[in-house]
Amino acid sequence: MTFSKNESFSKDELEAWQLSHLKETLIRVFHLVPFYKKRFEEMGVRPEDIKTLADISKLPFTTKKNLRDNYPFGMFSVEMDQIVRVHSSSGTTGKPTVVGYTEHDMDIWAEVMGRVFTMGGLTCKDILHNATGYGLFTGGLGFHSAAERMKIAVIPSSTGFTSRQLLLLKDFGATAITGTPSFALHLAEKAKAEGYDIKKDFSLRVGFFGAEPASDGLKDEIANIWGIDYHEVYGLSEIIGPGVASSCKHSHLLHFNEDHFYPEIIDPKTGEVLAEGERGELVVTTLTKQGLPIIRYKTGDITSITRVPCRCGRTLCRIESIVGRSDDMLVINGVNVFPSQIEHVLAKVDDITLNYQIIANKKGHLDKLDIDVELSENCMSDDIGELTNLQKHIQHELLNALYINVTVHLVAPKSLKRSEGKAVRVIDKRK
Ligand SMILES: [Zn+2]
């Protein structure tokens, strides 16, 4: 069952819808947002030059910096008397980015979130424990407003206060939960420590998780611990908040609500549009929003798009879970590699820790990648032969998984420099 008929559009229906809404959006931003008028004129393009969906590549990109430079309301295409909601980023690194919604935008948000909830089979009989953060961040209120519109009882528990959350989860009999995957794990550990019997004491059957990356293994683990269906929800406030894409029952891929948000995948270095299946930076153009319409927004998130049909019958394209951020991507002899992918391979190897450092260098014209990996303190072997085998094994696994040749150096436990705060995983000496 789908929430709206657009989710099963034919290719022709979808493209006709996208093109007509794209044209409307371009006229709107050109005439109502001075920033876009100036950018379009600088690039020598006018709204009427966009005659096909492929023409979108003629348009300029929008970045987070553009939003900051136009702080607070400079990118809005309506007066404040039409705005009914404002959200904002935390702005820990400079001015925050501000987003605004008209009543029409709130309808769209509720619609795409309705699709998310429907994928999880929610109805008005469900009770939703909303353990996503409330406030300026779009997460908590994004889930909350949409749930209310679907007449779902919503518990606005937000984050923190784990013991009280467990009490409410049990006593209120919530059937669905939202939050980050790490909070779902933390909640389960705490429940065990406090003597709850997870499968008996709680009534959860479905969870909607997002806002941080989770491997398929972690998703399955959370699903198993709680005995729930795991749905991933992707979103970002610049586009609308949660509800840009979400996974159905059939796979970990996420259906992208491309009738409202037009997706492209580009090469983050060159800006060139990539083909279906190729991995690159996700760029999104809003097609129906009024408060903050946005053209070719560079999300910084790395993923790929597939149009392979899904068993659920929805025809909207799907993206893979976000692989990483474009800022973290290394290009090694033409192959794109993310530290997260290397970590994923290391995590499956015994006798080493996840303390590692990646060093990119040049050898002649070629890129050379070295990785220092700390041995585990439990690794008893000091036999040179065994250690050489371990080193070769890791190199082989990396070549198999990522198609790159890496030289692995096994180093003594606790020998890599520790940093305060975020670990320095990559040293790129080519720069
Ligand atoms: Zn599906």
CSV table of C-alpha atoms and ligand atoms in Angstrom, one decimal:
chain,number,residue,atom,x,y,z
A,1,MET,CA,0.0,0.0,0.0
A,2,THR,CA,1.3,3.5,-0.9
A,3,PHE,CA,0.4,6.8,0.7
A,4,SER,CA,0.0,8.8,-2.5
A,5,LYS,CA,-0.5,7.9,-6.1
A,6,ASN,CA,2.6,9.8,-7.2
A,7,GLU,CA,4.7,7.0,-5.6
A,8,SER,CA,3.7,4.7,-8.5
A,9,PHE,CA,3.9,7.2,-11.4
A,10,SER,CA,4.9,5.8,-14.8
A,11,LYS,CA,8.2,7.2,-16.1
A,12,ASP,CA,6.3,9.6,-18.5
A,13,GLU,CA,4.0,10.8,-15.7
A,14,LEU,CA,6.9,11.4,-13.4
A,15,GLU,CA,9.0,13.3,-15.9
A,16,ALA,CA,6.1,15.5,-17.1
A,17,TRP,CA,5.3,16.3,-13.4
A,18,GLN,CA,9.0,17.1,-12.6
A,19,LEU,CA,9.4,19.3,-15.7
A,20,SER,CA,6.3,21.4,-15.2
A,21,HIS,CA,7.1,21.9,-11.5
A,22,LEU,CA,10.8,22.6,-12.2
A,23,LYS,CA,9.7,25.4,-14.6
A,24,GLU,CA,7.4,26.9,-12.0
A,25,THR,CA,10.2,26.8,-9.4
A,26,LEU,CA,12.7,28.5,-11.7
A,27,ILE,CA,10.2,31.3,-12.5
A,28,ARG,CA,9.6,31.7,-8.8
A,29,VAL,CA,13.3,31.9,-7.7
A,30,PHE,CA,14.3,34.1,-10.7
A,31,HIS,CA,11.7,36.7,-9.9
A,32,LEU,CA,11.5,36.5,-6.1
A,33,VAL,CA,15.0,35.6,-4.9
A,34,PRO,CA,17.6,38.2,-5.8
A,35,PHE,CA,20.4,35.7,-5.1
A,36,TYR,CA,19.1,33.4,-7.9
A,37,LYS,CA,18.4,36.2,-10.4
A,38,LYS,CA,22.0,37.3,-10.0
A,39,ARG,CA,23.5,33.8,-10.3
A,40,PHE,CA,21.3,32.9,-13.4
A,41,GLU,CA,22.4,36.2,-15.1
A,42,GLU,CA,26.1,35.5,-14.3
A,43,MET,CA,25.7,32.2,-16.0
A,44,GLY,CA,23.7,33.6,-18.9
A,45,VAL,CA,20.7,31.4,-18.3
A,46,ARG,CA,17.0,32.3,-17.9
A,47,PRO,CA,14.1,30.1,-16.7
A,48,GLU,CA,12.8,29.7,-20.2
A,49,ASP,CA,16.1,28.2,-21.4
A,50,ILE,CA,15.2,25.1,-19.4
A,51,LYS,CA,13.2,23.0,-21.8
A,52,THR,CA,14.0,19.5,-20.6
A,53,LEU,CA,15.0,17.9,-17.3
A,54,ALA,CA,18.5,17.3,-18.7
A,55,ASP,CA,18.8,21.1,-19.1
A,56,ILE,CA,19.0,21.4,-15.3
A,57,SER,CA,22.7,20.9,-15.7
A,58,LYS,CA,22.9,24.5,-17.1
A,59,LEU,CA,21.8,25.9,-13.7
A,60,PRO,CA,24.2,27.0,-11.0
A,61,PHE,CA,24.7,25.0,-7.8
A,62,THR,CA,23.6,26.3,-4.4
A,63,THR,CA,25.8,25.6,-1.4
A,64,LYS,CA,25.5,25.9,2.4
A,65,LYS,CA,27.8,28.9,2.2
A,66,ASN,CA,25.2,30.6,-0.1
A,67,LEU,CA,22.6,30.1,2.6
A,68,ARG,CA,24.9,31.5,5.3
A,69,ASP,CA,25.8,34.5,3.2
A,70,ASN,CA,22.1,35.3,2.9
A,71,TYR,CA,21.4,34.8,6.6
A,72,PRO,CA,18.8,34.8,7.9
A,73,PHE,CA,15.9,35.1,5.4
A,74,GLY,CA,17.6,36.2,2.1
A,75,MET,CA,16.9,32.9,0.3
A,76,PHE,CA,13.2,32.9,1.1
A,77,SER,CA,10.8,33.5,-1.9
A,78,VAL,CA,7.9,34.7,0.3
A,79,GLU,CA,7.3,37.4,2.8
A,80,MET,CA,7.5,36.4,6.5
A,81,ASP,CA,3.7,36.7,6.8
A,82,GLN,CA,3.4,33.6,4.8
A,83,ILE,CA,6.0,31.6,6.8
A,84,VAL,CA,4.5,29.4,9.5
A,85,ARG,CA,7.7,27.6,10.7
A,86,VAL,CA,11.4,28.3,10.9
A,87,HIS,CA,14.1,25.8,11.6
A,88,SER,CA,17.9,26.3,11.7
A,89,SER,CA,21.1,24.5,12.0
A,90,SER,CA,23.1,24.7,15.2
A,91,GLY,CA,25.6,27.0,13.5
A,92,THR,CA,28.5,25.7,15.6
A,93,THR,CA,30.9,26.6,12.7
A,94,GLY,CA,29.8,30.1,11.8
A,95,LYS,CA,26.4,31.5,11.0
A,96,PRO,CA,23.5,29.0,11.1
A,97,THR,CA,21.6,28.1,8.0
A,98,VAL,CA,17.9,29.0,8.3
A,99,VAL,CA,15.0,27.4,6.6
A,100,GLY,CA,11.4,28.5,6.4
A,101,TYR,CA,8.1,26.8,5.6
A,102,THR,CA,4.8,28.1,4.3
A,103,GLU,CA,1.6,26.2,5.1
A,104,HIS,CA,1.9,24.6,1.6
A,105,ASP,CA,5.4,23.4,2.5
A,106,MET,CA,4.1,21.9,5.8
A,107,ASP,CA,1.6,20.0,3.6
A,108,ILE,CA,4.4,18.6,1.5
A,109,TRP,CA,6.4,17.7,4.5
A,110,ALA,CA,3.4,15.9,6.0
A,111,GLU,CA,2.9,14.1,2.7
A,112,VAL,CA,6.4,12.8,2.3
A,113,MET,CA,6.5,11.8,6.0
A,114,GLY,CA,3.1,10.1,5.4
A,115,ARG,CA,4.9,8.0,2.8
A,116,VAL,CA,7.6,7.1,5.3
A,117,PHE,CA,5.1,6.0,8.0
A,118,THR,CA,3.1,4.0,5.4
A,119,MET,CA,6.2,2.1,4.4
A,120,GLY,CA,6.4,1.0,8.1
A,121,GLY,CA,2.7,0.1,8.1
A,122,LEU,CA,1.7,2.8,10.6
A,123,THR,CA,-2.0,3.7,11.1
A,124,CYS,CA,-4.0,5.7,13.6
A,125,LYS,CA,-4.0,2.6,15.9
A,126,ASP,CA,-0.2,3.0,16.4
A,127,ILE,CA,1.6,4.8,19.2
A,128,LEU,CA,4.8,6.6,18.1
A,129,HIS,CA,7.6,7.1,20.6
A,130,ASN,CA,9.5,10.0,19.0
A,131,ALA,CA,13.0,9.9,20.5
A,132,THR,CA,14.4,12.3,17.9
A,133,GLY,CA,15.7,15.7,19.1
A,134,TYR,CA,13.1,18.5,19.2
A,135,GLY,CA,13.9,22.1,18.7
A,136,LEU,CA,15.5,24.1,15.9
A,137,PHE,CA,16.7,20.8,14.4
A,138,THR,CA,14.1,19.5,11.9
A,139,GLY,CA,14.1,15.9,13.1
A,140,GLY,CA,11.8,15.8,16.1
A,141,LEU,CA,9.1,18.2,14.9
A,142,GLY,CA,9.3,16.7,11.4
A,143,PHE,CA,8.2,13.3,12.6
A,144,HIS,CA,5.9,14.9,15.2
A,145,SER,CA,3.7,17.1,12.9
A,146,ALA,CA,3.3,14.4,10.3
A,147,ALA,CA,2.3,11.7,12.8
A,148,GLU,CA,-0.3,14.0,14.3
A,149,ARG,CA,-1.7,14.6,10.8
A,150,MET,CA,-2.1,10.9,10.3
A,151,LYS,CA,-3.9,10.7,13.7
A,152,ILE,CA,-1.1,8.6,15.2
A,153,ALA,CA,-0.6,9.1,19.0
A,154,VAL,CA,2.8,10.6,19.3
A,155,ILE,CA,4.9,10.7,22.4
A,156,PRO,CA,7.3,13.7,22.2
A,157,SER,CA,10.1,12.1,24.3
A,158,SER,CA,13.0,13.7,22.4
A,159,THR,CA,16.5,12.5,23.4
A,160,GLY,CA,18.2,11.8,26.7
A,161,PHE,CA,16.7,10.6,30.0
A,162,THR,CA,17.1,6.9,28.9
A,163,SER,CA,15.7,5.3,32.0
A,164,ARG,CA,12.5,7.4,31.8
A,165,GLN,CA,12.2,6.7,28.1
A,166,LEU,CA,12.3,2.9,28.8
A,167,LEU,CA,9.6,3.4,31.5
A,168,LEU,CA,7.4,5.3,29.0
A,169,LEU,CA,8.1,2.8,26.2
A,170,LYS,CA,6.9,0.0,28.3
A,171,ASP,CA,3.9,1.6,30.1
A,172,PHE,CA,2.5,3.5,27.1
A,173,GLY,CA,2.9,0.5,24.9
A,174,ALA,CA,4.5,2.3,21.9
A,175,THR,CA,4.4,0.3,18.7
A,176,ALA,CA,6.8,2.5,16.8
A,177,ILE,CA,10.0,4.4,17.6
A,178,THR,CA,12.1,7.1,15.9
A,179,GLY,CA,15.7,8.1,16.7
A,180,THR,CA,19.3,7.7,15.7
A,181,PRO,CA,20.6,4.1,15.3
A,182,SER,CA,23.2,4.8,18.1
A,183,PHE,CA,20.4,5.8,20.4
A,184,ALA,CA,18.5,2.6,19.6
A,185,LEU,CA,21.5,0.6,20.6
A,186,HIS,CA,22.1,2.6,23.7
A,187,LEU,CA,18.5,2.2,24.7
A,188,ALA,CA,18.8,-1.6,24.3
A,189,GLU,CA,21.9,-1.8,26.4
A,190,LYS,CA,20.3,0.3,29.1
A,191,ALA,CA,17.2,-1.9,29.0
A,192,LYS,CA,19.2,-5.0,29.5
A,193,ALA,CA,21.2,-3.4,32.3
A,194,GLU,CA,17.9,-2.4,34.1
A,195,GLY,CA,16.6,-5.9,33.8
A,196,TYR,CA,13.9,-5.4,31.1
A,197,ASP,CA,13.1,-8.4,28.9
A,198,ILE,CA,13.2,-6.5,25.6
A,199,LYS,CA,10.9,-8.8,23.5
A,200,LYS,CA,8.4,-9.2,26.4
A,201,ASP,CA,8.3,-5.9,28.1
A,202,PHE,CA,8.0,-3.7,25.0
A,203,SER,CA,5.4,-3.6,22.2
A,204,LEU,CA,7.6,-2.1,19.4
A,205,ARG,CA,7.3,-3.6,16.0
A,206,VAL,CA,8.8,-0.9,13.7
A,207,GLY,CA,11.5,1.8,14.0
A,208,PHE,CA,12.4,4.8,11.8
A,209,PHE,CA,16.0,5.8,12.1
A,210,GLY,CA,18.3,8.3,10.6
A,211,ALA,CA,20.6,11.4,11.0
A,212,GLU,CA,23.7,9.3,11.1
A,213,PRO,CA,25.2,6.5,9.0
A,214,ALA,CA,24.6,2.9,9.8
A,215,SER,CA,26.0,-0.1,8.0
A,216,ASP,CA,23.5,-2.9,6.9
A,217,GLY,CA,25.0,-5.1,9.7
A,218,LEU,CA,24.2,-2.5,12.4
A,219,LYS,CA,20.6,-2.1,11.0
A,220,ASP,CA,20.1,-5.8,11.1
A,221,GLU,CA,21.5,-5.9,14.7
A,222,ILE,CA,19.1,-3.2,15.9
A,223,ALA,CA,16.2,-4.9,14.1
A,224,ASN,CA,17.1,-8.2,15.9
A,225,ILE,CA,17.6,-6.8,19.4
A,226,TRP,CA,14.3,-5.0,19.4
A,227,GLY,CA,12.4,-7.4,17.2
A,228,ILE,CA,11.3,-4.6,14.8
A,229,ASP,CA,11.4,-3.7,11.1
A,230,TYR,CA,14.1,-1.2,10.5
A,231,HIS,CA,13.4,1.7,8.2
A,232,GLU,CA,16.0,4.3,7.4
A,233,VAL,CA,14.8,7.9,6.9
A,234,TYR,CA,17.0,10.3,5.0
A,235,GLY,CA,16.6,14.1,5.0
A,236,LEU,CA,18.3,17.4,5.5
A,237,SER,CA,16.8,20.7,6.6
A,238,GLU,CA,17.9,22.6,3.5
A,239,ILE,CA,15.6,20.4,1.4
A,240,ILE,CA,12.7,19.9,4.0
A,241,GLY,CA,14.0,17.8,6.9
A,242,PRO,CA,13.3,14.1,7.4
A,243,GLY,CA,11.3,12.5,4.6
A,244,VAL,CA,13.4,13.2,1.5
A,245,ALA,CA,13.9,9.4,1.1
A,246,SER,CA,13.2,6.3,3.2
A,247,SER,CA,13.5,2.5,2.9
A,248,CYS,CA,10.5,0.3,2.4
A,249,LYS,CA,10.1,-3.3,3.7
A,250,HIS,CA,12.0,-4.9,0.8
A,251,SER,CA,15.6,-3.6,1.0
A,252,HIS,CA,18.0,-1.2,2.6
A,253,LEU,CA,17.8,1.1,-0.4
A,254,LEU,CA,15.8,4.3,0.1
A,255,HIS,CA,12.9,5.5,-2.1
A,256,PHE,CA,13.6,9.1,-3.0
A,257,ASN,CA,10.6,11.4,-3.2
A,258,GLU,CA,11.7,12.7,-6.6
A,259,ASP,CA,8.3,14.2,-7.4
A,260,HIS,CA,9.1,16.9,-4.8
A,261,PHE,CA,12.9,16.8,-4.7
A,262,TYR,CA,14.8,16.3,-8.0
A,263,PRO,CA,18.0,14.3,-7.4
A,264,GLU,CA,21.2,14.3,-9.4
A,265,ILE,CA,24.5,12.6,-8.7
A,266,ILE,CA,27.6,14.6,-9.6
A,267,ASP,CA,31.3,14.2,-9.5
A,268,PRO,CA,32.1,16.3,-6.4
A,269,LYS,CA,35.4,17.5,-8.0
A,270,THR,CA,34.3,18.4,-11.5
A,271,GLY,CA,30.5,19.0,-11.0
A,272,GLU,CA,29.8,16.7,-14.0
A,273,VAL,CA,26.5,14.8,-13.8
A,274,LEU,CA,27.1,11.1,-13.4
A,275,ALA,CA,25.0,8.2,-14.7
A,276,GLU,CA,22.6,5.9,-12.9
A,277,GLY,CA,24.5,3.6,-10.6
A,278,GLU,CA,27.6,5.7,-10.3
A,279,ARG,CA,28.6,7.0,-6.9
A,280,GLY,CA,29.0,10.7,-6.3
A,281,GLU,CA,27.6,13.7,-4.5
A,282,LEU,CA,23.9,14.0,-4.2
A,283,VAL,CA,22.5,17.3,-5.5
A,284,VAL,CA,18.8,18.2,-5.0
A,285,THR,CA,16.4,20.7,-6.5
A,286,THR,CA,13.1,21.3,-4.8
A,287,LEU,CA,10.2,21.1,-7.2
A,288,THR,CA,7.2,22.1,-5.1
A,289,LYS,CA,8.5,24.2,-2.1
A,290,GLN,CA,7.5,27.9,-1.7
A,291,GLY,CA,9.2,29.2,1.5
A,292,LEU,CA,12.8,28.1,0.6
A,293,PRO,CA,12.9,26.7,-2.9
A,294,ILE,CA,16.4,25.6,-3.6
A,295,ILE,CA,18.2,24.9,-6.9
A,296,ARG,CA,20.8,22.2,-7.3
A,297,TYR,CA,21.8,22.1,-3.6
A,298,LYS,CA,25.1,20.4,-3.0
A,299,THR,CA,24.3,18.1,-0.1
A,300,GLY,CA,27.9,16.8,0.4
A,301,ASP,CA,26.4,13.4,0.9
A,302,ILE,CA,27.8,10.6,-1.3
A,303,THR,CA,25.4,8.0,-2.7
A,304,SER,CA,24.2,6.5,-6.0
A,305,ILE,CA,20.8,6.2,-7.6
A,306,THR,CA,19.1,3.1,-9.0
A,307,ARG,CA,15.9,2.7,-11.1
A,308,VAL,CA,15.9,-1.1,-10.7
A,309,PRO,CA,12.2,-1.8,-9.9
A,310,CYS,CA,11.4,-2.5,-6.3
A,311,ARG,CA,9.2,-5.4,-5.2
A,312,CYS,CA,7.0,-3.0,-3.2
A,313,GLY,CA,5.7,-1.5,-6.5
A,314,ARG,CA,6.8,2.0,-5.8
A,315,THR,CA,8.4,3.4,-9.0
A,316,LEU,CA,10.3,6.3,-7.4
A,317,CYS,CA,14.0,5.9,-7.8
A,318,ARG,CA,16.1,4.6,-4.8
A,319,ILE,CA,19.4,5.7,-3.3
A,320,GLU,CA,21.8,3.7,-1.3
A,321,SER,CA,22.5,4.7,2.3
A,322,ILE,CA,24.9,7.6,2.4
A,323,VAL,CA,28.4,6.3,2.0
A,324,GLY,CA,30.2,9.4,3.4
A,325,ARG,CA,30.7,13.1,3.0
A,326,SER,CA,32.2,14.5,-0.2
A,327,ASP,CA,34.8,16.3,2.0
A,328,ASP,CA,36.2,12.9,3.1
A,329,MET,CA,36.5,11.3,-0.3
A,330,LEU,CA,40.0,10.3,-1.5
A,331,VAL,CA,40.6,9.7,-5.2
A,332,ILE,CA,43.3,7.0,-5.6
A,333,ASN,CA,44.4,6.5,-9.2
A,334,GLY,CA,40.9,7.4,-10.4
A,335,VAL,CA,39.0,5.2,-7.8
A,336,ASN,CA,36.9,7.0,-5.2
A,337,VAL,CA,37.5,5.7,-1.7
A,338,PHE,CA,36.0,6.8,1.7
A,339,PRO,CA,37.7,6.2,5.0
A,340,SER,CA,34.4,4.6,6.1
A,341,GLN,CA,34.7,1.9,3.4
A,342,ILE,CA,38.3,1.1,4.6
A,343,GLU,CA,37.0,1.0,8.2
A,344,HIS,CA,34.3,-1.4,7.1
A,345,VAL,CA,36.8,-3.8,5.8
A,346,LEU,CA,39.2,-3.5,8.8
A,347,ALA,CA,36.2,-4.2,11.2
A,348,LYS,CA,35.9,-7.7,9.8
A,349,VAL,CA,39.5,-8.7,10.5
A,350,ASP,CA,40.6,-10.3,13.8
A,351,ASP,CA,43.7,-9.3,15.7
A,352,ILE,CA,43.7,-5.6,14.8
A,353,THR,CA,41.9,-2.6,16.2
A,354,LEU,CA,40.1,0.2,14.5
A,355,ASN,CA,42.9,2.6,15.3
A,356,TYR,CA,44.4,3.3,11.9
A,357,GLN,CA,45.8,6.0,9.8
A,358,ILE,CA,45.6,6.4,6.0
A,359,ILE,CA,48.4,8.1,4.2
A,360,ALA,CA,48.0,9.1,0.6
A,361,ASN,CA,51.2,9.9,-1.3
A,362,LYS,CA,52.6,10.1,-4.9
A,363,LYS,CA,55.0,7.6,-6.4
A,364,GLY,CA,56.0,8.9,-9.8
A,365,HIS,CA,52.7,9.7,-11.5
A,366,LEU,CA,50.7,7.2,-9.5
A,367,ASP,CA,48.9,7.6,-6.2
A,368,LYS,CA,50.1,5.4,-3.4
A,369,LEU,CA,48.1,4.5,-0.3
A,370,ASP,CA,49.6,3.3,3.0
A,371,ILE,CA,47.6,2.3,6.0
A,372,ASP,CA,49.0,2.0,9.5
A,373,VAL,CA,46.9,-0.4,11.5
A,374,GLU,CA,47.3,-1.0,15.2
A,375,LEU,CA,47.5,-4.6,16.3
A,376,SER,CA,45.1,-5.6,19.1
A,377,GLU,CA,46.5,-6.1,22.6
A,378,ASN,CA,45.0,-9.6,22.4
A,379,CYS,CA,47.1,-10.4,19.4
A,380,MET,CA,49.7,-12.7,21.0
A,381,SER,CA,51.7,-13.5,17.9
A,382,ASP,CA,55.1,-12.0,17.4
A,383,ASP,CA,55.9,-14.6,14.7
A,384,ILE,CA,57.0,-12.7,11.6
A,385,GLY,CA,55.5,-15.2,9.3
A,386,GLU,CA,52.0,-15.0,10.9
A,387,LEU,CA,52.1,-11.2,11.0
A,388,THR,CA,53.1,-11.1,7.3
A,389,ASN,CA,50.1,-13.4,6.5
A,390,LEU,CA,47.8,-11.0,8.5
A,391,GLN,CA,49.2,-8.0,6.6
A,392,LYS,CA,48.7,-9.8,3.2
A,393,HIS,CA,45.2,-10.8,4.2
A,394,ILE,CA,44.1,-7.2,5.0
A,395,GLN,CA,45.7,-6.0,1.7
A,396,HIS,CA,43.8,-8.7,-0.2
A,397,GLU,CA,40.5,-7.8,1.5
A,398,LEU,CA,40.9,-4.1,0.7
A,399,LEU,CA,41.7,-5.0,-3.0
A,400,ASN,CA,38.6,-7.2,-3.2
A,401,ALA,CA,36.3,-4.7,-1.6
A,402,LEU,CA,37.5,-1.4,-2.9
A,403,TYR,CA,39.6,-2.2,-6.0
A,404,ILE,CA,42.6,-0.4,-4.6
A,405,ASN,CA,46.2,-1.5,-3.9
A,406,VAL,CA,47.2,-0.6,-0.4
A,407,THR,CA,50.3,-1.2,1.6
A,408,VAL,CA,49.4,-2.2,5.1
A,409,HIS,CA,51.8,-1.6,8.0
A,410,LEU,CA,50.9,-3.4,11.3
A,411,VAL,CA,52.0,-1.3,14.2
A,412,ALA,CA,52.2,-2.0,17.9
A,413,PRO,CA,49.1,-1.5,20.1
A,414,LYS,CA,48.5,2.1,21.3
A,415,SER,CA,51.4,3.4,19.1
A,416,LEU,CA,49.3,5.7,16.8
A,417,LYS,CA,49.0,9.2,18.0
A,418,ARG,CA,45.7,9.9,19.8
A,419,SER,CA,44.0,13.2,19.1
A,420,GLU,CA,41.6,15.1,21.3
A,421,GLY,CA,38.2,15.2,19.6
A,422,LYS,CA,37.8,13.8,16.1
A,423,ALA,CA,40.5,11.3,15.2
A,424,VAL,CA,42.8,12.2,12.3
A,425,ARG,CA,42.3,9.2,10.0
A,426,VAL,CA,43.7,10.6,6.7
A,427,ILE,CA,46.9,12.4,5.9
A,428,ASP,CA,47.0,13.4,2.3
A,429,LYS,CA,50.6,14.3,1.4
A,430,ARG,CA,49.7,14.9,-2.3
A,431,LYS,CA,48.2,18.3,-1.5
B,1,ZN,ZN,10.2,-0.4,-2.3
